[in-house]
């Protein structure tokens, strides 16, 4: 019934590879596919490209991967060299859009996927909501880079949410930047023993303010990243638990509460930190940031044990991914794990099967919605790792189109060979 309705919708576009979502994973997937000579259409529901990296105000690209991936290219484009230094989101919006154009990717903004067209178990395209109403886009291969796994779920791919014990997901936050700081103070992590000018511990001050109610309920650390303009700090502090980033009502509630917290946290900084008396909010995420929503079921599932043991795979597409287990507490303040547990990780591989659904054909997924457990997700979700995933998966889709086979039937060694020809290191032990 639904498919009969979709078939009657006006055709907006046709393409070989369609990528839905222009975050770090989708951008790289689109450029990667286009570099194989495919006709690639990238569609994005917002009015600019970059996803969390721009509109989400997540200004620090984190995570290690092997040498030669698109993470290196984007590090240059963002002027960070791939290091954890806040990038300029305004420059990024323009440069990323230009990068797409220069690489021959066709882009549609303000275009939200709200349905999937299918023939039996094969995806044939998507239905999008635009200002002109619902329309169809036909594609040979579709890549879900929506972060939320929306395309895959609409195509019928099963998914999980949250941790196994109670289904709770990581909390939401809105990151923001303050300006007008006249101090050198930075604090990026629970393990930083930052001191105030009078030698008091900054972290202890945060804890006291949390207990007294000066800071919001679940906020006991206010992370302050420096490294861009001298008088600016990127603030990662506010937090809201028990919300679901795929629920429109929860998104609205998160937006209101987290913006209230921005002012509470900023007042704490002004009132307690020498040099922060005149700081002001310069810019914030355009929407609440949800660290975790749906995790799709793939042919394979990345487990926490793969990450703690540094498991290497013959069917690797992302090599030597490295980031701690970064689980912001789903049920209170701080982190869910102690530092020792969080840091018990080794460079690991992400195999092809984590990007491929079990039953549905002509569909791949990439980015934070890939197939993995709640704990594994807390590591692979960071942006540098998502970029490397995007490159590999975009290439897989392009090669499938060129060979006229469904992407799920691609021979992994063919994808690997092409990645290596591009300079991506897949089988050695160096981590950059
Ligand atoms: C609060 C917070 C702090 C974080 N801090 C860091 C950090 O410091 N460093 C780091 O590296 N990572 C951090 N992360 C993680 C990281 O930002 C994400 O995991 C990463 O951006 C995922 O990339 P992605 O491309 O999969 O998804 P996103 O960046 O979420 O991009 C998905 C894109 O798809 C679009 N989209 C969604 N649905 C549709 C649809 N139906 N139709 C069309 N388009 C759609 C979205 O608008 C978006 O542009 C943080 C995340 C959050 C929320």
Short mmCIF file of C-alpha atoms and ligand atoms in Angstrom, two decimals:
data_model
loop_
_atom_site.label_atom_id
_atom_site.label_comp_id
_atom_site.label_asym_id
_atom_site.label_seq_id
_atom_site.Cartn_x
_atom_site.Cartn_y
_atom_site.Cartn_z
CA UNK A 1 0.00 0.00 0.00
CA UNK A 2 2.72 2.41 1.09
CA UNK A 3 4.85 1.46 -1.96
CA UNK A 4 1.90 2.07 -4.33
CA UNK A 5 1.53 5.56 -2.82
CA UNK A 6 5.29 6.23 -3.10
CA UNK A 7 5.35 5.12 -6.76
CA UNK A 8 2.85 7.87 -7.64
CA UNK A 9 4.96 10.66 -6.12
CA UNK A 10 6.74 13.04 -8.52
CA UNK A 11 10.35 12.09 -9.30
CA UNK A 12 12.70 14.80 -8.00
CA UNK A 13 16.05 13.26 -8.98
CA UNK A 14 17.77 10.11 -10.12
CA UNK A 15 21.33 9.14 -9.25
CA UNK A 16 23.70 6.21 -8.94
CA UNK A 17 24.69 6.66 -5.29
CA UNK A 18 22.42 8.53 -2.92
CA UNK A 19 23.84 9.57 0.44
CA UNK A 20 21.36 10.73 3.09
CA UNK A 21 22.87 13.02 5.74
CA UNK A 22 25.78 15.45 5.29
CA UNK A 23 27.59 14.92 8.60
CA UNK A 24 31.23 13.79 8.77
CA UNK A 25 30.31 10.27 7.62
CA UNK A 26 27.98 11.31 4.78
CA UNK A 27 30.29 14.01 3.41
CA UNK A 28 33.15 11.55 3.10
CA UNK A 29 30.92 8.81 1.69
CA UNK A 30 29.66 11.18 -1.02
CA UNK A 31 33.09 12.47 -2.06
CA UNK A 32 34.55 8.99 -1.95
CA UNK A 33 31.85 7.60 -4.27
CA UNK A 34 32.14 10.59 -6.61
CA UNK A 35 35.90 10.04 -6.92
CA UNK A 36 35.11 6.69 -8.57
CA UNK A 37 33.23 8.60 -11.28
CA UNK A 38 29.72 7.87 -9.97
CA UNK A 39 26.82 10.28 -10.14
CA UNK A 40 26.36 11.03 -6.43
CA UNK A 41 23.53 12.93 -4.81
CA UNK A 42 23.91 14.02 -1.18
CA UNK A 43 20.73 15.10 0.59
CA UNK A 44 20.53 16.87 3.94
CA UNK A 45 17.58 18.02 6.00
CA UNK A 46 19.33 21.13 7.38
CA UNK A 47 20.28 24.24 5.41
CA UNK A 48 24.06 23.70 5.55
CA UNK A 49 26.47 20.78 5.46
CA UNK A 50 28.59 19.27 8.24
CA UNK A 51 26.02 17.84 10.66
CA UNK A 52 27.38 17.71 14.20
CA UNK A 53 30.69 19.14 12.98
CA UNK A 54 29.09 22.49 12.01
CA UNK A 55 25.43 22.99 12.99
CA UNK A 56 25.89 20.75 16.04
CA UNK A 57 28.81 22.94 17.21
CA UNK A 58 30.98 19.88 17.92
CA UNK A 59 34.23 21.68 17.20
CA UNK A 60 36.77 19.06 18.24
CA UNK A 61 37.22 16.14 15.84
CA UNK A 62 38.47 13.23 17.91
CA UNK A 63 39.63 9.68 17.41
CA UNK A 64 42.56 8.00 15.70
CA UNK A 65 42.56 5.91 12.54
CA UNK A 66 45.30 4.52 10.29
CA UNK A 67 47.22 6.79 7.94
CA UNK A 68 45.92 7.96 4.58
CA UNK A 69 42.17 8.26 5.24
CA UNK A 70 39.93 11.25 4.48
CA UNK A 71 40.33 12.27 8.10
CA UNK A 72 43.78 13.58 7.06
CA UNK A 73 42.27 15.52 4.15
CA UNK A 74 39.53 17.05 6.31
CA UNK A 75 42.06 17.87 9.03
CA UNK A 76 43.82 20.10 6.49
CA UNK A 77 40.56 21.58 5.28
CA UNK A 78 39.52 22.43 8.86
CA UNK A 79 43.04 23.76 9.62
CA UNK A 80 43.45 21.44 12.60
CA UNK A 81 45.72 18.81 11.07
CA UNK A 82 43.29 16.24 12.50
CA UNK A 83 44.23 17.21 16.07
CA UNK A 84 41.70 17.91 18.81
CA UNK A 85 41.76 21.69 18.32
CA UNK A 86 38.43 23.55 17.93
CA UNK A 87 37.77 24.25 14.25
CA UNK A 88 35.90 27.27 12.93
CA UNK A 89 32.35 26.11 12.14
CA UNK A 90 31.66 29.07 9.85
CA UNK A 91 34.70 28.35 7.68
CA UNK A 92 33.83 24.65 7.80
CA UNK A 93 30.29 25.15 6.43
CA UNK A 94 31.65 26.95 3.38
CA UNK A 95 34.74 24.84 2.80
CA UNK A 96 32.88 21.55 3.09
CA UNK A 97 30.20 22.70 0.64
CA UNK A 98 32.95 23.79 -1.77
CA UNK A 99 34.76 20.47 -1.27
CA UNK A 100 31.59 18.64 -2.34
CA UNK A 101 31.22 20.82 -5.43
CA UNK A 102 34.88 20.47 -6.42
CA UNK A 103 34.53 16.70 -6.17
CA UNK A 104 31.44 16.62 -8.35
CA UNK A 105 28.90 15.73 -5.64
CA UNK A 106 25.41 17.05 -6.31
CA UNK A 107 23.86 18.46 -3.12
CA UNK A 108 20.28 19.09 -2.03
CA UNK A 109 19.64 20.91 1.25
CA UNK A 110 16.34 21.26 3.10
CA UNK A 111 15.56 17.73 1.95
CA UNK A 112 14.47 15.27 4.63
CA UNK A 113 14.15 11.53 4.02
CA UNK A 114 10.77 10.32 5.27
CA UNK A 115 10.27 7.10 3.32
CA UNK A 116 12.07 4.41 1.34
CA UNK A 117 11.02 2.93 -1.99
CA UNK A 118 11.60 -0.80 -2.33
CA UNK A 119 11.12 -3.73 -4.65
CA UNK A 120 10.97 -6.88 -2.53
CA UNK A 121 14.07 -6.69 -0.33
CA UNK A 122 15.93 -4.19 -2.54
CA UNK A 123 15.98 -0.45 -1.81
CA UNK A 124 15.32 1.54 -5.00
CA UNK A 125 15.35 5.06 -3.60
CA UNK A 126 13.91 7.37 -0.96
CA UNK A 127 10.94 9.64 -0.40
CA UNK A 128 11.84 13.15 0.71
CA UNK A 129 9.90 16.00 2.26
CA UNK A 130 10.72 19.33 0.58
CA UNK A 131 9.06 22.73 0.52
CA UNK A 132 7.15 21.45 -2.55
CA UNK A 133 5.82 18.42 -0.69
CA UNK A 134 6.71 14.74 -0.86
CA UNK A 135 8.85 13.56 -3.78
CA UNK A 136 10.79 10.50 -4.87
CA UNK A 137 14.48 10.10 -5.57
CA UNK A 138 15.57 6.93 -7.39
CA UNK A 139 19.03 5.50 -6.76
CA UNK A 140 21.03 2.39 -7.54
CA UNK A 141 22.62 2.38 -4.07
CA UNK A 142 21.59 4.25 -0.93
CA UNK A 143 23.87 5.09 2.00
CA UNK A 144 22.24 5.96 5.32
CA UNK A 145 24.44 8.61 6.97
CA UNK A 146 21.65 10.21 9.00
CA UNK A 147 23.23 9.37 12.36
CA UNK A 148 19.83 8.14 13.51
CA UNK A 149 19.67 5.28 10.98
CA UNK A 150 16.41 6.75 9.68
CA UNK A 151 16.69 5.44 6.11
CA UNK A 152 17.57 1.93 7.22
CA UNK A 153 14.76 1.82 9.77
CA UNK A 154 12.25 3.00 7.17
CA UNK A 155 13.56 0.21 4.94
CA UNK A 156 12.85 -2.31 7.69
CA UNK A 157 16.29 -2.82 9.23
CA UNK A 158 16.01 -3.83 12.93
CA UNK A 159 17.77 -1.63 15.47
CA UNK A 160 18.66 -1.28 19.15
CA UNK A 161 18.62 1.72 21.45
CA UNK A 162 20.57 2.31 24.64
CA UNK A 163 22.29 -0.04 27.01
CA UNK A 164 21.18 -3.64 27.39
CA UNK A 165 20.16 -3.32 31.08
CA UNK A 166 17.52 -0.58 30.76
CA UNK A 167 17.61 0.87 27.21
CA UNK A 168 18.91 4.23 28.47
CA UNK A 169 21.00 6.17 25.95
CA UNK A 170 23.80 8.64 26.53
CA UNK A 171 22.61 12.12 27.56
CA UNK A 172 22.06 15.08 25.22
CA UNK A 173 24.09 18.29 25.35
CA UNK A 174 24.39 21.56 23.46
CA UNK A 175 28.00 22.61 23.11
CA UNK A 176 28.72 26.33 22.91
CA UNK A 177 31.50 28.86 22.63
CA UNK A 178 32.12 31.77 24.98
CA UNK A 179 34.19 34.85 24.14
CA UNK A 180 35.68 37.63 26.29
CA UNK A 181 37.83 35.32 28.44
CA UNK A 182 40.90 36.95 30.02
CA UNK A 183 42.55 33.86 31.44
CA UNK A 184 44.63 30.89 30.25
CA UNK A 185 42.45 28.33 32.01
CA UNK A 186 41.45 25.24 30.04
CA UNK A 187 40.17 21.89 31.25
CA UNK A 188 39.27 19.19 28.76
CA UNK A 189 38.86 16.10 30.88
CA UNK A 190 38.15 14.61 34.32
CA UNK A 191 41.85 13.73 34.50
CA UNK A 192 43.09 17.34 34.04
CA UNK A 193 44.28 18.68 37.40
CA UNK A 194 43.74 22.30 36.37
CA UNK A 195 44.49 24.84 39.10
CA UNK A 196 42.94 28.27 39.62
CA UNK A 197 45.28 31.28 40.18
CA UNK A 198 44.85 30.81 43.96
CA UNK A 199 45.92 27.11 43.59
CA UNK A 200 42.45 25.72 44.26
CA UNK A 201 41.47 22.75 42.09
CA UNK A 202 39.15 23.73 39.24
CA UNK A 203 37.58 20.27 39.20
CA UNK A 204 36.92 20.45 42.96
CA UNK A 205 35.24 23.84 42.41
CA UNK A 206 33.00 22.28 39.76
CA UNK A 207 32.08 19.43 42.11
CA UNK A 208 31.20 21.89 44.93
CA UNK A 209 29.05 23.96 42.56
CA UNK A 210 27.31 20.78 41.45
CA UNK A 211 26.53 19.82 45.06
CA UNK A 212 25.35 23.31 46.00
CA UNK A 213 23.05 23.53 42.96
CA UNK A 214 24.99 26.38 41.36
CA UNK A 215 25.59 24.08 38.39
CA UNK A 216 22.74 22.07 36.81
CA UNK A 217 21.70 18.75 38.36
CA UNK A 218 23.84 16.36 36.34
CA UNK A 219 26.73 18.70 35.65
CA UNK A 220 29.82 18.21 37.82
CA UNK A 221 32.49 19.18 35.29
CA UNK A 222 32.57 22.15 32.92
CA UNK A 223 35.01 21.24 30.14
CA UNK A 224 36.68 24.29 28.60
CA UNK A 225 38.57 23.75 25.35
CA UNK A 226 41.04 26.43 24.22
CA UNK A 227 43.23 26.44 21.16
CA UNK A 228 41.31 28.64 18.73
CA UNK A 229 40.97 32.42 19.43
CA UNK A 230 42.73 33.28 22.69
CA UNK A 231 39.69 34.82 24.39
CA UNK A 232 37.36 31.96 23.41
CA UNK A 233 36.54 28.62 25.04
CA UNK A 234 34.44 25.81 23.68
CA UNK A 235 32.21 24.74 26.59
CA UNK A 236 31.12 21.11 26.92
CA UNK A 237 29.12 20.90 30.12
CA UNK A 238 25.33 20.91 30.01
CA UNK A 239 23.61 17.56 30.02
CA UNK A 240 20.14 16.06 29.94
CA UNK A 241 19.45 12.38 30.59
CA UNK A 242 16.46 10.15 29.70
CA UNK A 243 15.76 11.79 26.32
CA UNK A 244 15.47 10.18 22.90
CA UNK A 245 16.83 12.12 19.93
CA UNK A 246 14.38 10.45 17.56
CA UNK A 247 11.36 11.80 19.48
CA UNK A 248 10.23 15.28 18.28
CA UNK A 249 8.83 16.08 21.75
CA UNK A 250 12.10 15.07 23.45
CA UNK A 251 14.10 17.18 20.97
CA UNK A 252 11.98 20.22 21.87
CA UNK A 253 12.23 19.55 25.63
CA UNK A 254 16.02 19.09 25.32
CA UNK A 255 16.39 22.32 23.38
CA UNK A 256 14.60 24.34 26.10
CA UNK A 257 16.32 22.73 29.07
CA UNK A 258 19.84 22.70 27.59
CA UNK A 259 19.59 26.36 26.55
CA UNK A 260 18.52 27.20 30.13
CA UNK A 261 21.59 25.31 31.34
CA UNK A 262 23.86 27.29 28.97
CA UNK A 263 23.03 30.43 30.94
CA UNK A 264 23.36 28.70 34.32
CA UNK A 265 26.80 27.29 33.43
CA UNK A 266 27.96 30.63 32.00
CA UNK A 267 26.90 32.42 35.20
CA UNK A 268 28.92 29.87 37.20
CA UNK A 269 32.00 30.69 35.08
CA UNK A 270 31.46 34.45 35.40
CA UNK A 271 30.94 34.30 39.15
CA UNK A 272 33.76 31.94 40.08
CA UNK A 273 36.65 32.11 37.62
CA UNK A 274 39.06 35.06 37.56
CA UNK A 275 39.24 36.34 33.98
CA UNK A 276 35.81 34.97 33.07
CA UNK A 277 33.82 37.84 34.66
CA UNK A 278 32.93 39.37 31.30
CA UNK A 279 32.63 36.27 29.16
CA UNK A 280 29.59 36.02 26.90
CA UNK A 281 27.94 33.32 24.83
CA UNK A 282 29.16 33.72 21.25
CA UNK A 283 27.60 30.75 19.45
CA UNK A 284 25.93 27.45 20.28
CA UNK A 285 24.75 24.31 18.52
CA UNK A 286 21.77 24.97 16.30
CA UNK A 287 20.06 21.92 17.77
CA UNK A 288 20.54 19.66 20.79
CA UNK A 289 23.24 17.06 20.28
CA UNK A 290 22.23 13.46 20.90
CA UNK A 291 25.30 11.30 21.37
CA UNK A 292 23.40 8.10 20.83
CA UNK A 293 20.13 7.14 19.14
CA UNK A 294 19.55 4.01 17.02
CA UNK A 295 22.20 1.36 16.42
CA UNK A 296 21.30 -0.68 13.35
CA UNK A 297 21.53 -4.43 13.05
CA UNK A 298 24.23 -5.36 10.56
CA UNK A 299 25.70 -8.59 9.30
CA UNK A 300 28.29 -8.14 12.04
CA UNK A 301 28.21 -6.25 15.33
CA UNK A 302 31.17 -4.45 16.85
CA UNK A 303 31.46 -5.40 20.53
CA UNK A 304 33.26 -3.66 23.40
CA UNK A 305 35.54 -6.70 23.64
CA UNK A 306 36.70 -6.07 20.02
CA UNK A 307 37.79 -2.62 21.16
CA UNK A 308 39.40 -3.60 24.46
CA UNK A 309 41.31 -6.42 22.76
CA UNK A 310 42.19 -4.36 19.66
CA UNK A 311 40.73 -7.03 17.37
CA UNK A 312 42.07 -7.04 13.82
CA UNK A 313 39.93 -8.33 10.95
CA UNK A 314 40.54 -9.77 7.52
CA UNK A 315 37.44 -7.92 6.28
CA UNK A 316 38.63 -4.57 7.70
CA UNK A 317 37.45 -1.31 6.12
CA UNK A 318 38.52 1.04 8.93
CA UNK A 319 41.88 0.14 10.41
CA UNK A 320 43.33 1.07 13.78
CA UNK A 321 40.34 3.07 15.00
CA UNK A 322 41.18 4.37 18.44
CA UNK A 323 39.18 6.22 21.05
CA UNK A 324 38.35 5.55 24.68
CA UNK A 325 35.00 4.21 25.88
CA UNK A 326 33.41 7.65 26.23
CA UNK A 327 30.07 6.90 27.84
CA UNK A 328 28.54 10.02 29.35
CA UNK A 329 26.40 8.71 32.18
CA UNK A 330 22.90 7.84 30.88
CA UNK A 331 21.54 7.87 34.43
CA UNK A 332 23.11 10.84 36.24
CA UNK A 333 26.18 13.08 36.07
CA UNK A 334 29.75 12.46 34.90
CA UNK A 335 30.92 9.39 33.07
CA UNK A 336 29.48 5.88 33.28
CA UNK A 337 32.92 4.28 33.55
CA UNK A 338 35.94 5.01 35.71
CA UNK A 339 39.05 6.26 33.93
CA UNK A 340 40.80 2.89 33.98
CA UNK A 341 37.86 1.11 32.29
CA UNK A 342 37.37 3.96 29.83
CA UNK A 343 40.98 3.82 28.74
CA UNK A 344 41.19 0.05 28.37
CA UNK A 345 41.13 0.21 24.57
CA UNK A 346 43.52 -0.80 21.81
CA UNK A 347 43.53 0.17 18.09
CA UNK A 348 40.75 -1.91 16.51
CA UNK A 349 39.36 -2.68 13.06
CA UNK A 350 35.81 -2.07 11.84
CA UNK A 351 34.77 -4.77 9.35
CA UNK A 352 32.55 -4.42 6.25
CA UNK A 353 29.71 -6.35 7.94
CA UNK A 354 29.07 -3.51 10.43
CA UNK A 355 27.89 -1.32 7.52
CA UNK A 356 25.69 -3.92 5.77
CA UNK A 357 22.12 -4.91 6.73
CA UNK A 358 21.34 -8.62 7.03
CA UNK A 359 18.34 -8.77 4.71
CA UNK A 360 17.99 -5.56 2.71
CA UNK A 361 19.96 -5.02 -0.51
CA UNK A 362 21.36 -1.87 -2.18
CA UNK A 363 21.64 -0.19 1.22
CA UNK A 364 24.66 0.51 3.43
CA UNK A 365 24.94 2.54 6.63
CA UNK A 366 27.73 4.60 8.06
CA UNK A 367 28.60 6.89 10.98
CA UNK A 368 27.26 6.68 14.48
CA UNK A 369 24.31 4.44 13.53
CA UNK A 370 26.39 1.43 12.39
CA UNK A 371 26.07 -2.01 13.94
CA UNK A 372 27.66 -2.15 17.38
CA UNK A 373 26.88 -2.43 21.07
CA UNK A 374 26.11 0.51 23.37
CA UNK A 375 29.61 0.43 24.84
CA UNK A 376 31.40 -0.06 21.52
CA UNK A 377 29.40 2.88 20.09
CA UNK A 378 30.79 5.17 22.80
CA UNK A 379 34.19 4.74 21.11
CA UNK A 380 33.55 4.55 17.34
CA UNK A 381 31.00 7.43 17.28
CA UNK A 382 33.68 10.18 17.21
CA UNK A 383 34.06 12.22 14.06
CA UNK A 384 37.51 11.20 12.75
CA UNK A 385 36.46 7.56 12.85
CA UNK A 386 33.12 8.40 11.14
CA UNK A 387 35.05 10.14 8.33
CA UNK A 388 37.14 7.03 7.68
CA UNK A 389 33.97 4.89 7.70
CA UNK A 390 32.36 7.26 5.19
CA UNK A 391 35.25 7.01 2.77
CA UNK A 392 35.25 3.21 2.82
CA UNK A 393 31.48 2.81 2.55
CA UNK A 394 31.13 5.42 -0.22
CA UNK A 395 33.76 3.52 -2.17
CA UNK A 396 31.96 0.21 -1.58
CA UNK A 397 28.69 1.65 -2.94
CA UNK A 398 30.40 3.16 -5.99
CA UNK A 399 32.20 -0.07 -6.86
CA UNK A 400 28.94 -1.98 -6.52
CA UNK A 401 27.21 0.39 -8.98
CA UNK A 402 30.10 0.15 -11.44
CA UNK A 403 30.05 -3.67 -11.25
CA UNK A 404 26.24 -3.76 -11.39
CA UNK A 405 25.91 -5.89 -8.24
CA UNK A 406 24.21 -5.11 -4.91
CA UNK A 407 26.66 -3.54 -2.44
CA UNK A 408 26.04 -6.38 0.04
CA UNK A 409 27.58 -8.77 -2.51
CA UNK A 410 30.78 -6.78 -2.93
CA UNK A 411 33.97 -8.72 -2.46
CA UNK A 412 35.66 -7.04 0.53
CA UNK A 413 39.13 -7.54 -0.89
CA UNK A 414 38.15 -5.46 -3.95
CA UNK A 415 37.14 -2.55 -1.69
CA UNK A 416 40.31 -2.98 0.33
CA UNK A 417 42.49 -3.00 -2.79
CA UNK A 418 40.99 0.29 -3.97
CA UNK A 419 41.35 1.88 -0.53
CA UNK A 420 44.99 0.88 -0.45
CA UNK A 421 45.50 2.31 -3.94
CA UNK A 422 44.16 5.57 -2.54
CA UNK A 423 46.82 5.43 0.18
CA UNK A 424 44.66 4.17 3.05
CA UNK A 425 46.62 1.89 5.34
CA UNK A 426 44.53 -1.20 6.22
CA UNK A 427 46.90 -3.83 7.47
CA UNK A 428 49.75 -2.39 9.43
CA UNK A 429 50.00 -1.43 13.05
CA UNK A 430 50.69 2.32 13.02
CA UNK A 431 48.02 4.65 14.49
CA UNK A 432 48.04 8.36 13.62
C1 LIG B 1 27.03 16.57 22.60
C2 LIG B 1 27.97 15.81 21.73
C3 LIG B 1 29.34 15.99 21.91
C4 LIG B 1 30.22 15.30 21.08
N1 LIG B 1 31.57 15.55 21.21
C5 LIG B 1 32.41 15.04 20.27
C6 LIG B 1 33.77 15.47 20.22
O1 LIG B 1 34.21 16.29 21.00
N2 LIG B 1 34.55 14.95 19.24
C7 LIG B 1 34.08 14.05 18.32
O2 LIG B 1 34.85 13.65 17.43
N3 LIG B 1 32.81 13.64 18.36
C8 LIG B 1 31.96 14.12 19.29
N4 LIG B 1 30.65 13.75 19.29
C9 LIG B 1 30.20 12.66 18.39
C10 LIG B 1 30.04 13.07 16.95
O3 LIG B 1 29.71 14.44 16.82
C11 LIG B 1 28.99 12.23 16.22
O4 LIG B 1 28.95 10.92 16.66
C12 LIG B 1 29.32 12.29 14.72
O5 LIG B 1 29.13 13.60 14.27
C13 LIG B 1 28.50 11.31 13.93
O6 LIG B 1 28.67 11.59 12.56
P1 LIG B 1 27.54 11.20 11.53
O7 LIG B 1 27.99 11.73 10.22
O8 LIG B 1 27.22 9.77 11.70
O9 LIG B 1 26.24 11.97 12.05
P2 LIG B 1 25.85 13.57 12.22
O10 LIG B 1 27.08 14.35 12.43
O11 LIG B 1 24.83 13.52 13.26
O12 LIG B 1 25.27 13.88 10.79
C14 LIG B 1 24.05 13.34 10.34
C15 LIG B 1 23.45 14.27 9.31
O13 LIG B 1 22.28 13.68 8.78
C16 LIG B 1 21.24 14.66 8.70
N5 LIG B 1 19.96 13.95 8.74
C17 LIG B 1 19.42 13.29 9.79
N6 LIG B 1 18.22 12.75 9.46
C18 LIG B 1 18.02 13.06 8.16
C19 LIG B 1 16.96 12.79 7.25
N7 LIG B 1 15.90 12.07 7.61
N8 LIG B 1 17.06 13.28 5.98
C20 LIG B 1 18.14 14.02 5.59
N9 LIG B 1 19.17 14.31 6.43
C21 LIG B 1 19.12 13.83 7.69
C22 LIG B 1 21.48 15.52 9.91
O14 LIG B 1 20.86 16.77 9.80
C23 LIG B 1 23.01 15.60 9.92
O15 LIG B 1 23.49 16.66 9.13
C24 LIG B 1 29.73 14.42 20.10
C25 LIG B 1 28.35 14.27 19.91
C26 LIG B 1 27.48 14.96 20.71
C27 LIG B 1 26.03 14.83 20.45
#
